PDB file of C-alpha atoms in Angstrom:
ATOM      1  CA  VAL A   1       0.000   0.000   0.000  1.00 89.00           C
ATOM      2  CA  LYS A   2       2.749   2.403   0.983  1.00 86.00           C
ATOM      3  CA  CYS A   3       4.637   1.636  -2.226  1.00 88.00           C
ATOM      4  CA  LEU A   4       1.590   2.547  -4.355  1.00 89.00           C
ATOM      5  CA  LEU A   5       1.084   5.806  -2.452  1.00 89.00           C
ATOM      6  CA  GLU A   6       4.763   6.715  -2.759  1.00 88.00           C
ATOM      7  CA  THR A   7       4.684   5.906  -6.472  1.00 90.00           C
ATOM      8  CA  ALA A   8       1.676   8.202  -6.921  1.00 89.00           C
ATOM      9  CA  GLU A   9       3.619  10.913  -5.072  1.00 87.00           C
ATOM     10  CA  LYS A  10       6.494  10.625  -7.572  1.00 89.00           C
ATOM     11  CA  HIS A  11       4.245  10.477 -10.666  1.00 87.00           C
ATOM     12  CA  ARG A  12       4.247  13.982 -12.151  1.00 88.00           C
ATOM     13  CA  SER A  13       2.065  13.626 -15.226  1.00 87.00           C
ATOM     14  CA  ASN A  14      -1.529  14.797 -15.074  1.00 86.00           C
ATOM     15  CA  LYS A  15      -2.227  13.278 -18.483  1.00 92.00           C
ATOM     16  CA  GLU A  16      -0.401   9.941 -18.744  1.00 92.00           C
ATOM     17  CA  SER A  17      -0.606   6.800 -16.623  1.00 93.00           C
ATOM     18  CA  PHE A  18       2.438   5.992 -14.519  1.00 95.00           C
ATOM     19  CA  PHE A  19       2.516   2.538 -16.115  1.00 92.00           C
ATOM     20  CA  MET A  20       3.437   1.816 -19.709  1.00 92.00           C
ATOM     21  CA  SER A  21       0.503  -0.623 -19.757  1.00 94.00           C
ATOM     22  CA  ASN A  22      -2.153  -0.392 -17.062  1.00 95.00           C
ATOM     23  CA  HIS A  23      -3.418  -3.841 -17.956  1.00 95.00           C
ATOM     24  CA  LYS A  24       0.013  -5.473 -17.542  1.00 96.00           C
ATOM     25  CA  ALA A  25       0.782  -3.559 -14.348  1.00 95.00           C
ATOM     26  CA  LEU A  26      -2.526  -4.534 -12.753  1.00 95.00           C
ATOM     27  CA  GLU A  27      -2.035  -8.171 -13.785  1.00 96.00           C
ATOM     28  CA  ARG A  28       1.366  -8.121 -12.069  1.00 96.00           C
ATOM     29  CA  ILE A  29      -0.052  -6.511  -8.926  1.00 95.00           C
ATOM     30  CA  SER A  30      -2.803  -9.145  -8.929  1.00 95.00           C
ATOM     31  CA  GLY A  31      -0.178 -11.867  -9.290  1.00 95.00           C
ATOM     32  CA  ASP A  32       1.822 -10.425  -6.385  1.00 95.00           C
ATOM     33  CA  ILE A  33      -1.290 -10.403  -4.203  1.00 95.00           C
ATOM     34  CA  LYS A  34      -2.019 -14.030  -5.151  1.00 96.00           C
ATOM     35  CA  VAL A  35       1.531 -15.150  -4.281  1.00 95.00           C
ATOM     36  CA  MET A  36       1.398 -13.431  -0.883  1.00 93.00           C
ATOM     37  CA  ARG A  37      -2.081 -14.820  -0.266  1.00 93.00           C
ATOM     38  CA  GLN A  38      -0.994 -18.375  -1.140  1.00 93.00           C
ATOM     39  CA  TYR A  39       1.885 -18.130   1.309  1.00 93.00           C
ATOM     40  CA  PHE A  40      -0.369 -17.094   4.184  1.00 92.00           C
ATOM     41  CA  ASP A  41      -3.118 -19.524   3.163  1.00 91.00           C
ATOM     42  CA  GLY A  42      -0.471 -22.266   3.469  1.00 91.00           C
ATOM     43  CA  LEU A  43      -0.089 -21.383   7.142  1.00 90.00           C
ATOM     44  CA  VAL A  44      -3.819 -21.790   7.875  1.00 90.00           C
ATOM     45  CA  GLU A  45      -3.556 -25.569   8.198  1.00 88.00           C
ATOM     46  CA  ASP A  46      -1.298 -25.150  11.256  1.00 89.00           C
ATOM     47  CA  MET A  47      -3.084 -22.023  12.535  1.00 89.00           C
ATOM     48  CA  PRO A  48      -6.806 -22.092  11.594  1.00 87.00           C
ATOM     49  CA  ALA A  49      -7.532 -18.770  13.349  1.00 87.00           C
ATOM     50  CA  LEU A  50      -5.286 -17.106  10.785  1.00 88.00           C
ATOM     51  CA  ARG A  51      -7.969 -17.489   8.072  1.00 89.00           C
ATOM     52  CA  LYS A  52     -10.030 -14.510   9.344  1.00 89.00           C
ATOM     53  CA  VAL A  53      -6.936 -12.342   9.718  1.00 88.00           C
ATOM     54  CA  ILE A  54      -5.868 -13.141   6.160  1.00 90.00           C
ATOM     55  CA  GLU A  55      -9.301 -12.162   4.809  1.00 89.00           C
ATOM     56  CA  LYS A  56      -9.273  -8.912   6.752  1.00 88.00           C
ATOM     57  CA  GLU A  57      -5.719  -7.912   5.852  1.00 88.00           C
ATOM     58  CA  PHE A  58      -5.929  -8.757   2.157  1.00 92.00           C
ATOM     59  CA  GLU A  59      -9.238  -6.941   1.701  1.00 92.00           C
ATOM     60  CA  ILE A  60      -7.521  -3.544   1.389  1.00 91.00           C
ATOM     61  CA  LEU A  61      -5.121  -4.868  -1.276  1.00 93.00           C
ATOM     62  CA  THR A  62      -7.880  -6.400  -3.383  1.00 94.00           C
ATOM     63  CA  THR A  63     -10.018  -3.271  -2.947  1.00 95.00           C
ATOM     64  CA  MET A  64      -7.178  -1.032  -4.119  1.00 95.00           C
ATOM     65  CA  LEU A  65      -6.545  -3.332  -7.084  1.00 96.00           C
ATOM     66  CA  GLU A  66     -10.232  -3.213  -8.026  1.00 97.00           C
ATOM     67  CA  LEU A  67     -10.300   0.596  -7.760  1.00 96.00           C
ATOM     68  CA  MET A  68      -7.239   0.838 -10.001  1.00 96.00           C
ATOM     69  CA  SER A  69      -8.919  -1.529 -12.486  1.00 96.00           C
ATOM     70  CA  ILE A  70     -11.991   0.709 -12.492  1.00 96.00           C
ATOM     71  CA  ALA A  71      -9.819   3.800 -12.945  1.00 95.00           C
ATOM     72  CA  ALA A  72      -7.996   2.123 -15.842  1.00 94.00           C
ATOM     73  CA  GLU A  73     -11.396   1.228 -17.359  1.00 94.00           C
ATOM     74  CA  ILE A  74     -10.510  -2.475 -17.317  1.00 94.00           C
ATOM     75  CA  THR A  75     -13.614  -3.362 -15.310  1.00 92.00           C
ATOM     76  CA  ASP A  76     -17.101  -1.887 -15.271  1.00 90.00           C
ATOM     77  CA  SER A  77     -17.619  -2.249 -11.512  1.00 92.00           C
ATOM     78  CA  ASP A  78     -19.073   0.695  -9.614  1.00 93.00           C
ATOM     79  CA  ALA A  79     -16.285   2.694  -7.970  1.00 94.00           C
ATOM     80  CA  SER A  80     -18.572   3.903  -5.177  1.00 94.00           C
ATOM     81  CA  ASP A  81     -18.995   0.339  -3.880  1.00 94.00           C
ATOM     82  CA  PHE A  82     -15.238  -0.105  -3.519  1.00 95.00           C
ATOM     83  CA  ILE A  83     -14.721   3.405  -2.148  1.00 95.00           C
ATOM     84  CA  LEU A  84     -17.152   2.454   0.607  1.00 94.00           C
ATOM     85  CA  VAL A  85     -15.217  -0.757   1.357  1.00 93.00           C
ATOM     86  CA  MET A  86     -11.966   1.185   1.401  1.00 93.00           C
ATOM     87  CA  HIS A  87     -13.408   3.826   3.724  1.00 92.00           C
ATOM     88  CA  LYS A  88     -14.522   1.122   6.158  1.00 91.00           C
ATOM     89  CA  LYS A  89     -10.878   0.043   6.420  1.00 90.00           C
ATOM     90  CA  ILE A  90      -9.348   3.534   6.543  1.00 88.00           C
ATOM     91  CA  GLN A  91     -12.087   5.169   8.670  1.00 85.00           C
ATOM     92  CA  ASP A  92     -11.103   8.744   7.791  1.00 85.00           C
ATOM     93  CA  ILE A  93     -12.769  10.792   5.035  1.00 86.00           C
ATOM     94  CA  ASP A  94      -9.679  12.821   4.134  1.00 85.00           C
ATOM     95  CA  LEU A  95      -7.428   9.760   4.005  1.00 87.00           C
ATOM     96  CA  THR A  96      -9.989   7.950   1.844  1.00 90.00           C
ATOM     97  CA  LYS A  97     -10.190  10.897  -0.588  1.00 90.00           C
ATOM     98  CA  HIS A  98      -6.429  11.141  -0.842  1.00 89.00           C
ATOM     99  CA  ALA A  99      -5.887   7.393  -1.305  1.00 92.00           C
ATOM    100  CA  VAL A 100      -8.610   6.978  -3.952  1.00 93.00           C
ATOM    101  CA  GLY A 101      -7.346  10.089  -5.753  1.00 92.00           C
ATOM    102  CA  ASP A 102      -3.805   8.706  -5.740  1.00 92.00           C
ATOM    103  CA  LEU A 103      -4.943   5.385  -7.218  1.00 95.00           C
ATOM    104  CA  TRP A 104      -6.643   7.287 -10.053  1.00 94.00           C
ATOM    105  CA  HIS A 105      -3.570   9.495 -10.445  1.00 93.00           C
ATOM    106  CA  LEU A 106      -1.461   6.390 -11.094  1.00 93.00           C
ATOM    107  CA  VAL A 107      -3.580   4.870 -13.856  1.00 94.00           C
ATOM    108  CA  ASN A 108      -5.887   7.603 -15.170  1.00 94.00           C
ATOM    109  CA  PRO A 109      -4.742  11.033 -13.963  1.00 93.00           C
ATOM    110  CA  THR A 110      -7.110  12.930 -16.258  1.00 93.00           C
ATOM    111  CA  GLN A 111     -10.007  11.556 -14.188  1.00 92.00           C
ATOM    112  CA  GLU A 112      -8.497  12.267 -10.762  1.00 90.00           C
ATOM    113  CA  ARG A 113     -10.620  15.360 -10.180  1.00 90.00           C
ATOM    114  CA  ALA A 114     -13.771  13.427 -11.124  1.00 92.00           C
ATOM    115  CA  VAL A 115     -13.052  10.732  -8.544  1.00 93.00           C
ATOM    116  CA  TRP A 116     -12.392  13.388  -5.881  1.00 90.00           C
ATOM    117  CA  GLU A 117     -15.821  14.811  -6.695  1.00 91.00           C
ATOM    118  CA  LEU A 118     -17.346  11.328  -6.510  1.00 94.00           C
ATOM    119  CA  VAL A 119     -15.857  10.710  -3.050  1.00 93.00           C
ATOM    120  CA  GLU A 120     -17.012  14.161  -1.907  1.00 91.00           C
ATOM    121  CA  SER A 121     -20.532  13.397  -3.166  1.00 94.00           C
ATOM    122  CA  MET A 122     -20.450  10.209  -1.076  1.00 94.00           C
ATOM    123  CA  GLU A 123     -19.301  11.998   2.076  1.00 91.00           C
ATOM    124  CA  ASP A 124     -22.671  11.784   3.903  1.00 91.00           C
ATOM    125  CA  THR A 125     -22.895   8.050   3.189  1.00 91.00           C
ATOM    126  CA  LEU A 126     -19.290   7.450   4.237  1.00 91.00           C
ATOM    127  CA  LEU A 127     -19.801   9.378   7.470  1.00 87.00           C
ATOM    128  CA  ALA A 128     -23.008   7.433   8.184  1.00 88.00           C
ATOM    129  CA  VAL A 129     -21.236   4.109   7.661  1.00 86.00           C
ATOM    130  CA  VAL A 130     -18.137   5.079   9.675  1.00 83.00           C
ATOM    131  CA  PRO A 131     -18.716   8.121  11.896  1.00 78.00           C
ATOM    132  CA  PRO A 132     -15.576  10.165  12.650  1.00 73.00           C
ATOM    133  CA  ASP A 133     -13.689   9.006  15.737  1.00 66.00           C
ATOM    134  CA  ALA A 134     -10.816  11.234  16.844  1.00 55.00           C
ATOM    135  CA  SER A 135      -9.718   8.564  19.324  1.00 55.00           C
ATOM    136  CA  LEU A 136      -8.529   6.356  16.424  1.00 55.00           C
ATOM    137  CA  ALA A 137      -5.559   8.637  15.826  1.00 50.00           C
ATOM    138  CA  GLN A 138      -4.790   8.686  19.533  1.00 53.00           C
ATOM    139  CA  GLN A 139      -4.922   4.879  19.631  1.00 55.00           C
ATOM    140  CA  ALA A 140      -2.413   4.767  16.776  1.00 49.00           C
ATOM    141  CA  MET A 141      -0.064   7.019  18.751  1.00 51.00           C
ATOM    142  CA  ASP A 142      -0.386   4.875  21.887  1.00 54.00           C
ATOM    143  CA  ARG A 143       2.867   3.336  23.102  1.00 47.00           C
ATOM    144  CA  SER A 144       1.497  -0.183  22.682  1.00 51.00           C
ATOM    145  CA  GLN A 145       1.185   0.333  18.915  1.00 58.00           C
ATOM    146  CA  VAL A 146       4.118  -0.378  16.621  1.00 58.00           C
ATOM    147  CA  PRO A 147       4.633   2.847  14.617  1.00 57.00           C
ATOM    148  CA  GLY A 148       3.813   2.556  10.929  1.00 58.00           C
ATOM    149  CA  LEU A 149       1.889  -0.732  11.070  1.00 66.00           C
ATOM    150  CA  ARG A 150      -1.570   0.808  11.161  1.00 76.00           C
ATOM    151  CA  LEU A 151      -2.921   1.618   7.710  1.00 79.00           C
ATOM    152  CA  ASP A 152      -4.544   4.889   8.772  1.00 77.00           C
ATOM    153  CA  GLU A 153      -1.430   6.099  10.604  1.00 77.00           C
ATOM    154  CA  MET A 154       0.893   5.241   7.698  1.00 80.00           C
ATOM    155  CA  MET A 155      -1.417   7.041   5.263  1.00 79.00           C
ATOM    156  CA  ALA A 156      -1.775  10.116   7.476  1.00 78.00           C
ATOM    157  CA  MET A 157       1.992  10.483   7.874  1.00 77.00           C
ATOM    158  CA  HIS A 158       2.449  10.004   4.127  1.00 77.00           C
ATOM    159  CA  TYR A 159      -0.106  12.698   3.231  1.00 73.00           C
ATOM    160  CA  ILE A 160       1.091  15.131   5.895  1.00 74.00           C
ATOM    161  CA  ASP A 161       4.594  14.936   4.383  1.00 76.00           C
ATOM    162  CA  SER A 162       3.348  14.912   0.771  1.00 77.00           C
ATOM    163  CA  LYS A 163       4.359  17.680  -1.625  1.00 78.00           C
ATOM    164  CA  ARG A 164       2.132  16.585  -4.530  1.00 76.00           C
ATOM    165  CA  ARG A 165      -0.612  18.992  -5.500  1.00 74.00           C
ATOM    166  CA  ARG A 166      -4.011  17.341  -5.529  1.00 69.00           C
ATOM    167  CA  PRO A 167      -7.431  18.563  -6.654  1.00 65.00           C
ATOM    168  CA  VAL A 168      -8.551  18.754  -3.025  1.00 63.00           C
ATOM    169  CA  LYS A 169     -10.381  21.446  -1.123  1.00 62.00           C
ATOM    170  CA  PRO A 170      -8.120  23.395   1.243  1.00 59.00           C
ATOM    171  CA  GLY A 171      -8.017  22.177   4.804  1.00 62.00           C
ATOM    172  CA  ALA A 172      -7.772  18.395   4.351  1.00 62.00           C
ATOM    173  CA  VAL A 173      -4.083  18.155   5.249  1.00 61.00           C
ATOM    174  CA  GLU A 174      -4.525  20.675   8.054  1.00 65.00           C
ATOM    175  CA  ARG A 175      -7.287  18.487   9.537  1.00 66.00           C
ATOM    176  CA  MET A 176      -4.967  15.484   9.274  1.00 64.00           C
ATOM    177  CA  ARG A 177      -2.201  17.388  11.057  1.00 64.00           C
ATOM    178  CA  LYS A 178      -4.596  18.336  13.836  1.00 67.00           C
ATOM    179  CA  ILE A 179      -6.022  14.834  14.232  1.00 64.00           C
ATOM    180  CA  TRP A 180      -2.665  13.071  13.976  1.00 66.00           C
ATOM    181  CA  GLY A 181      -0.827  15.456  16.308  1.00 64.00           C
ATOM    182  CA  GLN A 182       1.316  17.232  13.728  1.00 56.00           C
ATOM    183  CA  GLU A 183       0.094  20.836  14.205  1.00 49.00           C
ATOM    184  CA  GLY A 184       2.404  23.464  12.832  1.00 43.00           C
ATOM    185  CA  GLU A 185       4.691  20.974  11.087  1.00 45.00           C
ATOM    186  CA  GLY A 186       5.244  20.717   7.335  1.00 44.00           C
ATOM    187  CA  GLU A 187       4.596  23.404   4.727  1.00 40.00           C
TER     188      GLU A 187
END
């Protein structure tokens, strides 16, 4: 996940995909996910409780792959369904907007603004499904947490440090800084 977000950060074109062939790139990402999944599935026989963890942890990877496939116009699935799934995992509107926008920026940057608008139009639904909880950021900063292992924390730190200009309304990064305890840092 972090690698995809960092790649989107480095991608400077607002017209061309980062990949020479979106189809080939997404096939390779799918193959990588399958190889990792097979490895962990092989451990289930010795540790049956691992099955639920595997499902939960791989859901974000398959959701991101599906969103990129939608962005690349390889599949006709409805992006809003997968944005909702992604938001359930991330649990922060601004992080969801940034992440979905970055996935579009990688494979179809000319449509990045349109997907930002789609996510913004879904904001009421997303908030109803996962109401904001400021304590989530505090939990991530708790001493018992290993820094960087939580998806939401890793994303927040990435976007707080990001220099890439996005078609986002002002204030999103400032809200992240406030929530994630980074007031006054950065730009």
